Amino acid sequence: MAEVLPAEGIRLGLTAADKWDAIRQCGAVLLELDAVEAGYPETMLEREKSVSTFIGEGVAIPHGTDESRALVRNTTLGVLQFPGGVDWDGQTVTICVAIAAKGNEHVQVLSALAQILMDPAQAERLRTSSSPDEVRTLLESIGKDLET
């Protein structure tokens, strides 16, 4: 799990001025983790301009465009929690799962994340967690099929 969701990629108790600020923070985390090259965060903003990454249950999944996969060094997730909520086109987002995925690994990541979020209790735990370890436990299934 350390490769896909490193402990230092979990940021709790953050604030964001708006969804664009939240997406920029997501990109900055992926850069800090050395998961992506410098141009990737900008493609996350481009993706959001074309298609909202809000997926329900207070969760958004900012990620780059299809073309930006070449800028991904390692499939990595960042989890950023905004307890006060961020307005996301009229919806409130409290969790952003920043995704950097190589090749077609994003399909597996999105599928695993959807399985977790289909359980409202799990989604609620993710939104309200005050422990990075709890977040890792909730999301550990995402990395299992991807790690070698």
Short mmCIF file of C-alpha atoms in Angstrom, two decimals:
data_model
loop_
_atom_site.label_atom_id
_atom_site.label_comp_id
_atom_site.label_asym_id
_atom_site.label_seq_id
_atom_site.Cartn_x
_atom_site.Cartn_y
_atom_site.Cartn_z
CA MET A 1 0.00 0.00 0.00
CA ALA A 2 2.90 2.34 0.67
CA GLU A 3 3.55 2.73 -3.05
CA VAL A 4 0.04 3.69 -4.10
CA LEU A 5 -1.10 5.63 -1.02
CA PRO A 6 1.92 6.80 0.97
CA ALA A 7 1.24 8.13 4.46
CA GLU A 8 2.65 11.53 3.49
CA GLY A 9 0.01 11.73 0.75
CA ILE A 10 -2.82 11.87 3.29
CA ARG A 11 -3.61 15.45 4.33
CA LEU A 12 -6.40 16.00 6.82
CA GLY A 13 -8.04 19.19 8.10
CA LEU A 14 -7.31 21.38 5.08
CA THR A 15 -9.15 24.40 3.71
CA ALA A 16 -9.59 25.54 0.10
CA ALA A 17 -10.99 28.77 -1.31
CA ASP A 18 -12.77 26.90 -4.12
CA LYS A 19 -12.54 23.74 -6.20
CA TRP A 20 -9.68 25.17 -8.28
CA ASP A 21 -7.66 25.77 -5.11
CA ALA A 22 -8.44 22.23 -3.94
CA ILE A 23 -7.31 20.79 -7.29
CA ARG A 24 -4.09 22.82 -7.14
CA GLN A 25 -3.45 21.44 -3.65
CA CYS A 26 -4.03 17.93 -5.00
CA GLY A 27 -1.52 18.50 -7.78
CA ALA A 28 1.01 19.90 -5.31
CA VAL A 29 0.74 16.74 -3.18
CA LEU A 30 1.35 14.51 -6.22
CA LEU A 31 4.39 16.63 -7.09
CA GLU A 32 5.72 16.42 -3.53
CA LEU A 33 5.37 12.64 -3.68
CA ASP A 34 7.39 12.65 -6.93
CA ALA A 35 4.54 10.75 -8.58
CA VAL A 36 4.23 13.15 -11.52
CA GLU A 37 6.23 15.56 -13.60
CA ALA A 38 5.77 19.31 -13.31
CA GLY A 39 3.13 19.67 -16.04
CA TYR A 40 0.67 17.20 -14.53
CA PRO A 41 -1.15 19.48 -12.05
CA GLU A 42 -2.13 21.83 -14.87
CA THR A 43 -3.74 18.90 -16.70
CA MET A 44 -5.83 18.22 -13.59
CA LEU A 45 -7.32 21.70 -14.00
CA GLU A 46 -7.88 21.04 -17.71
CA ARG A 47 -9.71 17.80 -16.91
CA GLU A 48 -11.99 19.60 -14.45
CA LYS A 49 -12.83 22.27 -17.03
CA SER A 50 -14.07 19.60 -19.45
CA VAL A 51 -15.67 17.09 -17.03
CA SER A 52 -16.42 17.45 -13.32
CA THR A 53 -14.54 15.00 -11.14
CA PHE A 54 -17.23 15.07 -8.44
CA ILE A 55 -18.42 11.46 -7.97
CA GLY A 56 -20.89 11.77 -5.11
CA GLU A 57 -20.86 11.13 -1.36
CA GLY A 58 -18.84 14.34 -0.88
CA VAL A 59 -15.92 13.00 -2.91
CA ALA A 60 -14.10 14.33 -5.96
CA ILE A 61 -11.32 12.54 -7.82
CA PRO A 62 -9.11 15.13 -9.49
CA HIS A 63 -6.88 13.59 -12.12
CA GLY A 64 -5.18 14.58 -15.35
CA THR A 65 -6.26 14.24 -18.94
CA ASP A 66 -5.73 11.04 -20.90
CA GLU A 67 -2.79 12.65 -22.67
CA SER A 68 -1.14 13.50 -19.35
CA ARG A 69 -0.48 9.86 -18.43
CA ALA A 70 2.95 10.30 -20.00
CA LEU A 71 3.72 12.72 -17.12
CA VAL A 72 2.98 10.09 -14.44
CA ARG A 73 6.05 8.51 -12.88
CA ASN A 74 4.25 6.17 -10.45
CA THR A 75 0.62 5.30 -9.87
CA THR A 76 -0.08 7.21 -6.67
CA LEU A 77 -3.03 8.54 -4.72
CA GLY A 78 -3.23 11.57 -2.50
CA VAL A 79 -6.14 12.01 -0.11
CA LEU A 80 -6.97 15.57 0.90
CA GLN A 81 -9.71 16.22 3.42
CA PHE A 82 -11.52 19.54 3.57
CA PRO A 83 -13.79 19.26 6.66
CA GLY A 84 -15.45 22.62 6.01
CA GLY A 85 -16.37 21.51 2.51
CA VAL A 86 -15.55 22.94 -0.90
CA ASP A 87 -18.24 24.09 -3.34
CA TRP A 88 -17.95 21.84 -6.38
CA ASP A 89 -20.47 23.13 -8.89
CA GLY A 90 -23.19 23.28 -6.28
CA GLN A 91 -22.18 20.08 -4.50
CA THR A 92 -20.10 19.97 -1.33
CA VAL A 93 -16.82 18.07 -1.44
CA THR A 94 -14.99 17.14 1.74
CA ILE A 95 -12.60 14.54 0.28
CA CYS A 96 -10.44 14.81 -2.81
CA VAL A 97 -8.69 11.69 -3.95
CA ALA A 98 -5.94 12.95 -6.25
CA ILE A 99 -5.10 10.32 -8.84
CA ALA A 100 -1.93 9.87 -10.85
CA ALA A 101 -2.15 6.60 -12.78
CA LYS A 102 0.16 5.05 -15.34
CA GLY A 103 -1.26 3.42 -18.42
CA ASN A 104 -4.69 1.96 -17.79
CA GLU A 105 -4.23 1.58 -14.02
CA HIS A 106 -6.68 4.46 -13.51
CA VAL A 107 -9.51 2.08 -14.44
CA GLN A 108 -8.59 -0.24 -11.55
CA VAL A 109 -8.15 2.70 -9.18
CA LEU A 110 -11.55 4.18 -10.07
CA SER A 111 -13.27 0.81 -9.84
CA ALA A 112 -11.83 0.10 -6.38
CA LEU A 113 -12.67 3.60 -5.17
CA ALA A 114 -16.24 3.26 -6.45
CA GLN A 115 -16.64 -0.02 -4.55
CA ILE A 116 -15.57 1.67 -1.32
CA LEU A 117 -17.78 4.71 -1.83
CA MET A 118 -20.86 2.64 -2.69
CA ASP A 119 -21.03 1.94 1.05
CA PRO A 120 -22.32 5.20 2.61
CA ALA A 121 -20.86 4.24 6.00
CA GLN A 122 -17.39 3.84 4.49
CA ALA A 123 -17.73 7.15 2.66
CA GLU A 124 -18.79 8.84 5.91
CA ARG A 125 -15.77 7.40 7.74
CA LEU A 126 -13.52 8.72 4.99
CA ARG A 127 -15.07 12.20 5.17
CA THR A 128 -14.81 12.44 8.96
CA SER A 129 -11.59 10.60 9.70
CA SER A 130 -9.04 12.34 11.89
CA SER A 131 -6.42 9.64 11.44
CA PRO A 132 -4.21 9.05 8.38
CA ASP A 133 -3.98 5.39 9.43
CA GLU A 134 -7.76 5.06 9.28
CA VAL A 135 -7.78 6.60 5.79
CA ARG A 136 -5.11 4.11 4.68
CA THR A 137 -7.13 1.23 6.13
CA LEU A 138 -10.29 2.39 4.37
CA LEU A 139 -8.52 2.69 1.02
CA GLU A 140 -6.03 -0.17 1.23
CA SER A 141 -7.95 -2.32 -1.26
CA ILE A 142 -7.17 0.18 -4.02
CA GLY A 143 -3.47 -0.56 -4.04
CA LYS A 144 -3.62 -4.32 -3.68
CA ASP A 145 -4.09 -5.16 -7.34
CA LEU A 146 -1.62 -2.56 -8.55
CA GLU A 147 1.45 -3.31 -6.46
CA THR A 148 4.01 -5.69 -7.74
#
